Tab-separated table of C-alpha atoms and ligand atoms in Angstrom:
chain	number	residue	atom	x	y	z
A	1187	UNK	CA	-2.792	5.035	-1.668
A	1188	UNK	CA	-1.896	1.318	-1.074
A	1189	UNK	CA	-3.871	-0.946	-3.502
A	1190	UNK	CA	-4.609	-4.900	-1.960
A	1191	UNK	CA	-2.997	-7.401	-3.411
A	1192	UNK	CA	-5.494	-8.702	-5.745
A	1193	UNK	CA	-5.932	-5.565	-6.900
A	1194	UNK	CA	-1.977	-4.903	-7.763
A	1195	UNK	CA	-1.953	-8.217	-9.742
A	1196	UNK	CA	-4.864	-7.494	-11.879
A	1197	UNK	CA	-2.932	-4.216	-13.037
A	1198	UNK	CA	0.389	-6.475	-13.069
A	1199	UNK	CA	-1.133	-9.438	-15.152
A	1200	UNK	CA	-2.460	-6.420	-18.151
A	1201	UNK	CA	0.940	-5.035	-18.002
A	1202	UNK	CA	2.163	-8.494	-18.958
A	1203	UNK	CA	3.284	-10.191	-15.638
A	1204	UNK	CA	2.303	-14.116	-15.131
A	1205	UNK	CA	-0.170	-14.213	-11.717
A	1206	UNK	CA	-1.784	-17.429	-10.810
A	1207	UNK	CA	-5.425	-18.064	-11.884
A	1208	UNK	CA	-7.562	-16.913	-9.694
A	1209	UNK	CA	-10.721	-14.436	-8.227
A	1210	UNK	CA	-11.367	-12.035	-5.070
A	1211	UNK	CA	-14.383	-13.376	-2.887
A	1212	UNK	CA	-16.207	-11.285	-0.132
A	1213	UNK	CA	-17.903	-14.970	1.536
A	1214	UNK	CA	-16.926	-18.232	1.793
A	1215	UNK	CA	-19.921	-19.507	-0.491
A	1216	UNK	CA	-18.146	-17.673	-3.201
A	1217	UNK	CA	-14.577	-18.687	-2.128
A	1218	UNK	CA	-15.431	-22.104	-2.425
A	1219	UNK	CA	-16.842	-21.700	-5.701
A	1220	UNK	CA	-14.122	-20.616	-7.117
A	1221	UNK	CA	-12.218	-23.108	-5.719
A	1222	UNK	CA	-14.575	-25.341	-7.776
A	1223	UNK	CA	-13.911	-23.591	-10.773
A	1224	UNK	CA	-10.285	-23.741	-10.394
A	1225	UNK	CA	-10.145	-27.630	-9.841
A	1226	UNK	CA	-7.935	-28.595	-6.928
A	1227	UNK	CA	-5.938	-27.242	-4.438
A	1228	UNK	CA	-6.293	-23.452	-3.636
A	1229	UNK	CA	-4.557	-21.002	-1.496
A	1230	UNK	CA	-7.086	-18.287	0.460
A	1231	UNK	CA	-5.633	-15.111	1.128
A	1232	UNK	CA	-7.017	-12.774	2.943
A	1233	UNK	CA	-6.919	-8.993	1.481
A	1234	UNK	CA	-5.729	-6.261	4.152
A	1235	UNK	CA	-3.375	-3.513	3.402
A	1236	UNK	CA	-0.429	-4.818	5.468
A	1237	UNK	CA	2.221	-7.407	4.916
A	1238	UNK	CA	3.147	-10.735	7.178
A	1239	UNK	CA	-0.503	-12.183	6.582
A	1240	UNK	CA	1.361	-15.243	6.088
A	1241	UNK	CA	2.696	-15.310	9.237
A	1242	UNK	CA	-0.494	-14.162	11.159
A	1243	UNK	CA	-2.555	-16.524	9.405
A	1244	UNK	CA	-4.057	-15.034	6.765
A	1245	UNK	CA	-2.944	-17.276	4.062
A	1246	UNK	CA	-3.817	-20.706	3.971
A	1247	UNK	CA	-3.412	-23.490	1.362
A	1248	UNK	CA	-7.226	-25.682	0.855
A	1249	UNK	CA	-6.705	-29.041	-0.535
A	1250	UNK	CA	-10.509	-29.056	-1.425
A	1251	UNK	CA	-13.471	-26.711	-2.123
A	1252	UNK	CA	-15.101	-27.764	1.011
A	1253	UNK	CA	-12.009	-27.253	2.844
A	1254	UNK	CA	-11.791	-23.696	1.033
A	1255	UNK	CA	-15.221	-22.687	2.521
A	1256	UNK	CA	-14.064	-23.784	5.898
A	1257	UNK	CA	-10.680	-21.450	5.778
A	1258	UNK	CA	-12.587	-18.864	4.206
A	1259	UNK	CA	-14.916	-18.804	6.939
A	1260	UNK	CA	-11.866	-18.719	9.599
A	1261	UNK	CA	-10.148	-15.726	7.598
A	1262	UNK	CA	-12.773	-13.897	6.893
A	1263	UNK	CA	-13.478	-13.721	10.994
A	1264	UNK	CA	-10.074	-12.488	11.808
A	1265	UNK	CA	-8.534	-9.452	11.988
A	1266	UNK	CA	-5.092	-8.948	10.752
A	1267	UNK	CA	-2.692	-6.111	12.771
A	1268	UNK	CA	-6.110	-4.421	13.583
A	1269	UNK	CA	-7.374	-4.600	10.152
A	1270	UNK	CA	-10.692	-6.388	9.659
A	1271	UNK	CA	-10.453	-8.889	6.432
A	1272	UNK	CA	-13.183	-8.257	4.329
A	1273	UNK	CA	-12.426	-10.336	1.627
A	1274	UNK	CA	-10.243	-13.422	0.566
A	1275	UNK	CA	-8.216	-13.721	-3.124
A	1276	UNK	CA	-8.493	-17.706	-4.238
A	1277	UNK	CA	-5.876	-18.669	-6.102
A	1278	UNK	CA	-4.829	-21.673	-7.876
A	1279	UNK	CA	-1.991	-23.035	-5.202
A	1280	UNK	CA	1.390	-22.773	-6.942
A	1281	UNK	CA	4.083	-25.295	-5.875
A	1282	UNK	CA	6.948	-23.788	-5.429
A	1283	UNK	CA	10.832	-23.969	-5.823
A	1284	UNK	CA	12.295	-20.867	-5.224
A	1285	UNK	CA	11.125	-17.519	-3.925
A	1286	UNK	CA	12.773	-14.122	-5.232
A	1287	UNK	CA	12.240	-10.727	-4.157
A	1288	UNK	CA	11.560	-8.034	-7.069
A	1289	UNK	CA	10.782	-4.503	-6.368
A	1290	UNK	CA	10.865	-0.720	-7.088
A	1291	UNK	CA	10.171	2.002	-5.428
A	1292	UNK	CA	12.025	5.922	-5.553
A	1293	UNK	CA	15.135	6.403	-3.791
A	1294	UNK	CA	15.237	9.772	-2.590
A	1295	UNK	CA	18.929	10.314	-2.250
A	1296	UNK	CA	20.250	9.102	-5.560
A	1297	UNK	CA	16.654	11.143	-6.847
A	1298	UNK	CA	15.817	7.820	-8.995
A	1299	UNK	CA	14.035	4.961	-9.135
A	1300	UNK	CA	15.700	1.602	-7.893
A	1301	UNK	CA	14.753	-1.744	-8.613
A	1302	UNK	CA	15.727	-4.198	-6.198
A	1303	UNK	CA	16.268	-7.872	-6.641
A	1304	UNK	CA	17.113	-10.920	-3.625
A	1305	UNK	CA	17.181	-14.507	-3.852
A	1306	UNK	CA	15.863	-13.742	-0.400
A	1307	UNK	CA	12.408	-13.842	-1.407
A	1308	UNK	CA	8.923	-14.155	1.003
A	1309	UNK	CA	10.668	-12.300	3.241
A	1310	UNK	CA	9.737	-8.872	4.415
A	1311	UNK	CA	12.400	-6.818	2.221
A	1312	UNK	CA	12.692	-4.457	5.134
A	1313	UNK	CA	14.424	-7.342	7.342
A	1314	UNK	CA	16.747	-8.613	4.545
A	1315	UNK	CA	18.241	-4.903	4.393
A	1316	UNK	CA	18.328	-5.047	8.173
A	1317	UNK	CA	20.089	-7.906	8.994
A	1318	UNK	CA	21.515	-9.163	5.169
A	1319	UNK	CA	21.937	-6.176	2.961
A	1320	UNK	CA	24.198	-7.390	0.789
A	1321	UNK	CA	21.286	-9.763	-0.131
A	1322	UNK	CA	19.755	-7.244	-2.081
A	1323	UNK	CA	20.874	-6.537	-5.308
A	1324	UNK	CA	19.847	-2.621	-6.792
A	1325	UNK	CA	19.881	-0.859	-10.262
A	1326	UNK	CA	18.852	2.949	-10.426
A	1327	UNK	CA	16.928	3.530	-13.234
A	1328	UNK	CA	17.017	7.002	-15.143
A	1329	UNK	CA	13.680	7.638	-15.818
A	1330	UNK	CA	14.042	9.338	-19.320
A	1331	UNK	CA	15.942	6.079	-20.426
A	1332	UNK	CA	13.575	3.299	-18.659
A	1333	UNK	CA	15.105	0.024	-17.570
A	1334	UNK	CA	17.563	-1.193	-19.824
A	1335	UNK	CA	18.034	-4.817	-20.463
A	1336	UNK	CA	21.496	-5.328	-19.284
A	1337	UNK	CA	20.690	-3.685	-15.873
A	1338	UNK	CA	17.460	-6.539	-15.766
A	1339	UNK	CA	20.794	-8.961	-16.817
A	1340	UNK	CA	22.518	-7.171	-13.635
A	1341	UNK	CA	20.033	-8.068	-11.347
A	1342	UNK	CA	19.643	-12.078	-12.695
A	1343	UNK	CA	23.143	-12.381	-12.168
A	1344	UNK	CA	23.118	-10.823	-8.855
A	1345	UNK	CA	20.899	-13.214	-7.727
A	1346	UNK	CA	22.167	-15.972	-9.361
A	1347	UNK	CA	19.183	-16.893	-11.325
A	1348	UNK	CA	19.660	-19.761	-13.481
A	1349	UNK	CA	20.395	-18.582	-17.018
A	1350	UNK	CA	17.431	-20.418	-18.409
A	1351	UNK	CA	15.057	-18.014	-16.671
A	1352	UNK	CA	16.971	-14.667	-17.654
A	1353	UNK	CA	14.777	-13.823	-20.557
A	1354	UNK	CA	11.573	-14.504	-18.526
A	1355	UNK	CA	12.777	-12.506	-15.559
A	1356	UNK	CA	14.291	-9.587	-17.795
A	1357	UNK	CA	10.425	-9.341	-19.193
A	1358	UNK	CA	9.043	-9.062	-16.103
A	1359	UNK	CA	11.155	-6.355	-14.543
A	1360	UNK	CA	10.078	-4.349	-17.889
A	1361	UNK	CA	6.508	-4.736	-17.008
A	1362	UNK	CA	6.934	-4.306	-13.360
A	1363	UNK	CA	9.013	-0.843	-14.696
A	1364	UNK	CA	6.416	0.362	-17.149
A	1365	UNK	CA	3.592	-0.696	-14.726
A	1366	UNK	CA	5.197	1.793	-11.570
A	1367	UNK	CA	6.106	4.645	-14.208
A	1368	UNK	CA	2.567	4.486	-15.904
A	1369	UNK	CA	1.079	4.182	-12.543
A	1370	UNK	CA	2.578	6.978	-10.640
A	1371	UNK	CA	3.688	4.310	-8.237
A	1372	UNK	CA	6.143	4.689	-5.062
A	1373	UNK	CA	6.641	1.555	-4.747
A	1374	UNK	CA	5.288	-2.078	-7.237
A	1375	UNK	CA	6.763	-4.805	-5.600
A	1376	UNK	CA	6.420	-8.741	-6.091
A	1377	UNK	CA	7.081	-11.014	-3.335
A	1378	UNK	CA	7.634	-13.471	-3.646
A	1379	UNK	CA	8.086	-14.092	-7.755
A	1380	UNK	CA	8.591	-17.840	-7.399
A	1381	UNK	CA	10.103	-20.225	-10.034
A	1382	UNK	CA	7.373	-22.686	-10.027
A	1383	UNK	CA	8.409	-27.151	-10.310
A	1384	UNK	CA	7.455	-26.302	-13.709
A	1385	UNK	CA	9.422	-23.886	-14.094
A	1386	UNK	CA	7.976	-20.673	-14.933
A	1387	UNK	CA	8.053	-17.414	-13.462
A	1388	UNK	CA	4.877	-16.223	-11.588
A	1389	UNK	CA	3.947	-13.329	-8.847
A	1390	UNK	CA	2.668	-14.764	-6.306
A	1391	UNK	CA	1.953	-11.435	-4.224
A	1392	UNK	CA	1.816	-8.216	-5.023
A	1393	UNK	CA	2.092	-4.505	-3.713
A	1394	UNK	CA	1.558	-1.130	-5.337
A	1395	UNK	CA	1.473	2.061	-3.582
A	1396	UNK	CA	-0.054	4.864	-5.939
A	1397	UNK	CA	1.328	8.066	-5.349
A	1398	UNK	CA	-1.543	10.195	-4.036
A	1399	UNK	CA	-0.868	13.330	-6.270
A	1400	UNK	CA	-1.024	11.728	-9.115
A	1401	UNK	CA	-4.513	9.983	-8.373
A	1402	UNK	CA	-6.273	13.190	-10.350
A	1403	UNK	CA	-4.972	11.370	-13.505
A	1404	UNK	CA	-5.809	7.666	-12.662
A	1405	UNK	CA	-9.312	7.673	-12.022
A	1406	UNK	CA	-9.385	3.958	-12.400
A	1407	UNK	CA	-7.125	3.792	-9.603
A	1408	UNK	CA	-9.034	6.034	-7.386
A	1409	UNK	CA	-12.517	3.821	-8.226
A	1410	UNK	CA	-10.248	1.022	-6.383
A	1411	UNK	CA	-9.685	2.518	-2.824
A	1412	UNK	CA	-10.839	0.841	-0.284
A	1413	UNK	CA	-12.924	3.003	2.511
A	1414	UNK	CA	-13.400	0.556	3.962
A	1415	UNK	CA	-9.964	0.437	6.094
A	1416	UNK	CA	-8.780	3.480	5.866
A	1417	UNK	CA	-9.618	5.443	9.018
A	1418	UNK	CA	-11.966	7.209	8.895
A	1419	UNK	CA	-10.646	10.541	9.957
A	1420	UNK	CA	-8.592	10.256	7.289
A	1421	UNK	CA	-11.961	9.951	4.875
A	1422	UNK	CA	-13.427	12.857	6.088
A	1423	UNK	CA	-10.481	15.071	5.658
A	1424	UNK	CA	-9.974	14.675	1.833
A	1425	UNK	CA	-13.700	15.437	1.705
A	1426	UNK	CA	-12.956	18.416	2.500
A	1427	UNK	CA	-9.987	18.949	1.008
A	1428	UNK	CA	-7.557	19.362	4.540
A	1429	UNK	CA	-4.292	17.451	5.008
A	1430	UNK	CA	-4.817	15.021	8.180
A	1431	UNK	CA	-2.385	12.787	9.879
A	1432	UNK	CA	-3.474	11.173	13.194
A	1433	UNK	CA	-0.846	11.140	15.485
A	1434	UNK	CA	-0.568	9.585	18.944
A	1435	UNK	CA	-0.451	12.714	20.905
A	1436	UNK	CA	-3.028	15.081	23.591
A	1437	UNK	CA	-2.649	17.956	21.652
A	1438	UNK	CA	-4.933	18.622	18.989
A	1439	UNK	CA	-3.991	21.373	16.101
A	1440	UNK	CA	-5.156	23.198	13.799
A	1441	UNK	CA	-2.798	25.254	11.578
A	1442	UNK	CA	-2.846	26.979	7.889
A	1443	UNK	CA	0.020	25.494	5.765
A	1444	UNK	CA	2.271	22.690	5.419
A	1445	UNK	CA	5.603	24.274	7.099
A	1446	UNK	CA	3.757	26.289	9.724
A	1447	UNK	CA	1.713	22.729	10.787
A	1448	UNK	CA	5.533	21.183	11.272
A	1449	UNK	CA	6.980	23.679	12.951
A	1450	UNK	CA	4.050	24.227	15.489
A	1451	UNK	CA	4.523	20.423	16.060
A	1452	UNK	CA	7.883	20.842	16.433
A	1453	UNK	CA	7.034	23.391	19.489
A	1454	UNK	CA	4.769	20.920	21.073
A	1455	UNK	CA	7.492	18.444	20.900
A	1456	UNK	CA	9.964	20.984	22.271
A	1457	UNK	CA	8.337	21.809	25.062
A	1458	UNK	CA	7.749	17.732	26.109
A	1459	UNK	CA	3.976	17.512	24.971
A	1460	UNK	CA	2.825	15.058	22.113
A	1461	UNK	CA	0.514	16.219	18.754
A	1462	UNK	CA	-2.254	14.164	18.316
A	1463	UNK	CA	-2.649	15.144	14.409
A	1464	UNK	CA	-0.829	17.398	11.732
A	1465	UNK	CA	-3.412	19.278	10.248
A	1466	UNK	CA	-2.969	21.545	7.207
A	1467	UNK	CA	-5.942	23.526	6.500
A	1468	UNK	CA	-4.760	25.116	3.900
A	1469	UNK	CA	-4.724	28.819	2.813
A	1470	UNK	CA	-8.023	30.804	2.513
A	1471	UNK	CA	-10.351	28.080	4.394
A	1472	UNK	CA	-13.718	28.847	4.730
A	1473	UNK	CA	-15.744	28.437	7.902
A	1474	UNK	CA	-17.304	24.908	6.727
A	1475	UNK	CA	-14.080	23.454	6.113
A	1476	UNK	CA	-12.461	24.706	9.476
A	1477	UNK	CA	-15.651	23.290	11.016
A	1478	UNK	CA	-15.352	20.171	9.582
A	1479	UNK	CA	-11.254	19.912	10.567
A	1480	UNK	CA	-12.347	20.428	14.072
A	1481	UNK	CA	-14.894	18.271	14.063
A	1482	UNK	CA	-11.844	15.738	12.883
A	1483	UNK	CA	-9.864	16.514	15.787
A	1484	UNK	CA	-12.362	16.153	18.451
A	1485	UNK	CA	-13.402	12.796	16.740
A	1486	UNK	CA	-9.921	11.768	18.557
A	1487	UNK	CA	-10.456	10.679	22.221
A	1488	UNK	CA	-7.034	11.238	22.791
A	1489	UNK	CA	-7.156	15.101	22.423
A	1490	UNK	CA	-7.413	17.101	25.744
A	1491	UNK	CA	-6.806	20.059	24.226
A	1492	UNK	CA	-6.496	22.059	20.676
A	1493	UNK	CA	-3.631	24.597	19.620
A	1494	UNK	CA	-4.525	26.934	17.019
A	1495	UNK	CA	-1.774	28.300	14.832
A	1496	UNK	CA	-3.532	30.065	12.143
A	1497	UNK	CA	-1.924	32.601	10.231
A	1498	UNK	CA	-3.700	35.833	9.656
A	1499	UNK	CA	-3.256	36.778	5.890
A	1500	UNK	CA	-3.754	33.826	3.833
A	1501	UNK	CA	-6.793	32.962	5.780
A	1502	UNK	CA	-9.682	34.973	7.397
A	1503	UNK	CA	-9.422	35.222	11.058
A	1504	UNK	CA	-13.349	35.671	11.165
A	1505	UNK	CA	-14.010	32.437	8.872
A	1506	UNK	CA	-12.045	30.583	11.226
A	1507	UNK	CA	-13.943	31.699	14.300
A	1508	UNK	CA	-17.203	31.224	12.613
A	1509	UNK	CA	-15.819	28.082	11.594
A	1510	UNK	CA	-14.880	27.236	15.202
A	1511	UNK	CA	-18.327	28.471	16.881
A	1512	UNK	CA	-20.467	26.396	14.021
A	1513	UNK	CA	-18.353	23.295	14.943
A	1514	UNK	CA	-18.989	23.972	18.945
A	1515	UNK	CA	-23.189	24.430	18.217
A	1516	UNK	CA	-23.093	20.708	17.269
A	1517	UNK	CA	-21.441	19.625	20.575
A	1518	UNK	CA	-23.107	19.076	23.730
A	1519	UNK	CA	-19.998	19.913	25.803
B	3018	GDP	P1	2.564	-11.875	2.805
B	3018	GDP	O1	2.973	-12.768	3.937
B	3018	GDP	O2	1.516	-10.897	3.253
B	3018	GDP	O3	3.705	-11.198	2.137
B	3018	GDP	O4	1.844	-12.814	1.713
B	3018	GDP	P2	2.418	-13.641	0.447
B	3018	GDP	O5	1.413	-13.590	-0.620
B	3018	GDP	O6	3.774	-13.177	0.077
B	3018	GDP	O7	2.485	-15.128	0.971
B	3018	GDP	C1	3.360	-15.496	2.028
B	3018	GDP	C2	3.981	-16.843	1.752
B	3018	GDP	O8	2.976	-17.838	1.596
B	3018	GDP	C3	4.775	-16.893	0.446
B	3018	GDP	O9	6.070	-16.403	0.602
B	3018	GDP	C4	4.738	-18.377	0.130
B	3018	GDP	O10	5.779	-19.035	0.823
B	3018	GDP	C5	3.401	-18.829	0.702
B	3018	GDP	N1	2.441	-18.978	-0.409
B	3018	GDP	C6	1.666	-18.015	-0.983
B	3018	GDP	N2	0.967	-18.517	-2.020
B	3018	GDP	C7	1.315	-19.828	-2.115
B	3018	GDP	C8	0.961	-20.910	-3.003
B	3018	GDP	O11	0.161	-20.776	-3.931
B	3018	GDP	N3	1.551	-22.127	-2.766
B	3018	GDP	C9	2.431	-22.319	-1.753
B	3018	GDP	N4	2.963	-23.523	-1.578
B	3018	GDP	N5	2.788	-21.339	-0.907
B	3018	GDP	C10	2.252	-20.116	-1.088
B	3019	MN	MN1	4.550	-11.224	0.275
């Protein structure tokens, strides 16, 4: 589950990390009241769950309240890669002299955590490891020890951080550590953390990506996802408890279990068609649940046609057929 930024900086600022002064705002009434509050110049930044919304527009620096209300009002009308923008954070505009990248998120190879650090900063960290990966600096970080202050000394250096901000920076890399370990993160990332012309540290952005497993044990975190994007295929299906991916595909399916929902869309694939979902409906469904999965994949207008791959055993042939003929009775087809 990916949190929005003003979201991930709330949980970063309790865990200790400085964030700019600021407030979330669903109109532009509000946005330009708390530009009031604030006293001066404001940036607007429009909430959606992908990155580059400084580059499509979505962030916008208001020299004035009134001038707030007018951005607001222009942000809060676009859509950003698809995504509608709902809401705008308003923070107190930070002038800026350098941008840094600091991040972590699980490297699956070394089986750790890595925390990575670039004097490449506000840029999309994917693109600095494409095109200048020696740019990014990296620590692995043994998760029975934690961070350990020289490796947070590691990455200053690597970066050439001025040595007057080392303590400051080693501080936050703690926090950002303790706030993806007690978070069940994959991934807590700030970009850019910007020396400010008076010289502190402060995230400007942030990103957190909560491990959906773990969400039974963070029910804070779970109050904070937002419906409102997410598709809503996606929605239905953890109603119901089924594992959903929409694909791009024709071919619908529906399939018991995890390995058996691969390999079936490994078949479609090998025989030159295209899956239009992975769909895991688990072991032992009952007829309501196989109802509602096919009611999922016929949401789809892509889907021509369904494949199902159910295996007999863990789950009742009969329950699926009921399942299948109570989904049909609601169709006109
Ligand atoms: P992203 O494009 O979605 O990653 O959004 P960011 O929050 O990282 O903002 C993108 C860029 O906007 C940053 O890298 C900064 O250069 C700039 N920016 C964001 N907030 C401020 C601010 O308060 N003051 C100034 N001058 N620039 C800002
Ligand atoms: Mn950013």
């Amino acid at each position: 589950m990916k949190l929005h930024e003003y979201q991930s900086k709330q949980i970063f600022a309790r865990n200790g990390i400085p964030i700019p002064k600021g407030r979330v705002a669903a109109t532009a009434y509000e946005a330009k009241q708390i530009a009031e509050e604030l006293g001066g110049r404001v940036v607007i930044k429009s909430q959606v769950l992908v990155g580059g919304r400084g580059k499509a527009g979505g962030i916008r620096l208001a020299k004035s309240p009134h001038e707030a209300e007018e951005l607001a009002t222009q942000i809060l009308g676009m859509e950003i890669k698809g995504l509608p923008v709902r809401k705008v954070l308003v923070d107190e505009a930070a002038s800026i002299e350098t941008e840094i990248y600091l991040g972590i998120t699980n490297d699956r190879a070394a089986r750790k955590p890595v925390m990575m650090a670039s004097a490449a900063g506000g840029v999309e960290i994917e693109q600095v490891a494409r095109e200048t990966p020696e740019k990014i600096i990296k620590v692995h970080i043994d998760p029975l020890l934690g961070l350990r202050d020289y490796q947070a000394r590691d990455l200053a250096a690597g970066i050439d951080l001025p040595r007057d901000h080392w303590r400051a920076f080693g501080q936050i890399a703690h926090s950002l550590w303790q706030t993806y370990q007690n978070n069940d993160a994959t991934l807590a990332e700030i970009n850019p953390l910007v020396i400010t012309s008076d010289n502190r540290l402060v995230a400007l952005d942030g990103k957190m990506v909560v491990d959906d497993n773990a969400l039974f044990r963070h029910p804070d975190l779970v109050e904070m996802r937002d419906l409102d994007v997410e598709a809503q295929a996606e929605t239905e299906a953890r109603k119901y408890g089924l594992s959903f991916i929409k694909l791009d595909g024709q071919i619908g399916c529906m399939v018991n279990g995890a390995g058996l929902a691969m390999a079936t869309m490994d078949i479609i694939k090998f025989f030159g068609g295209e899956p239009a979902n992975f769909l895991d409906i688990g072991g032992g469904a009952s007829s309501e649940k196989v109802s509602a999965a096919l009611k999922i994949i016929l949401s789809d207008p892509n889907v021509k046609v369904i494949l199902f791959n159910i295996f007999g055993g863990i789950t009742r042939c009969d329950e699926v057929a009921r399942g299948i003929v109570a989904a049909l009775q609601g169709f006109d087809t």
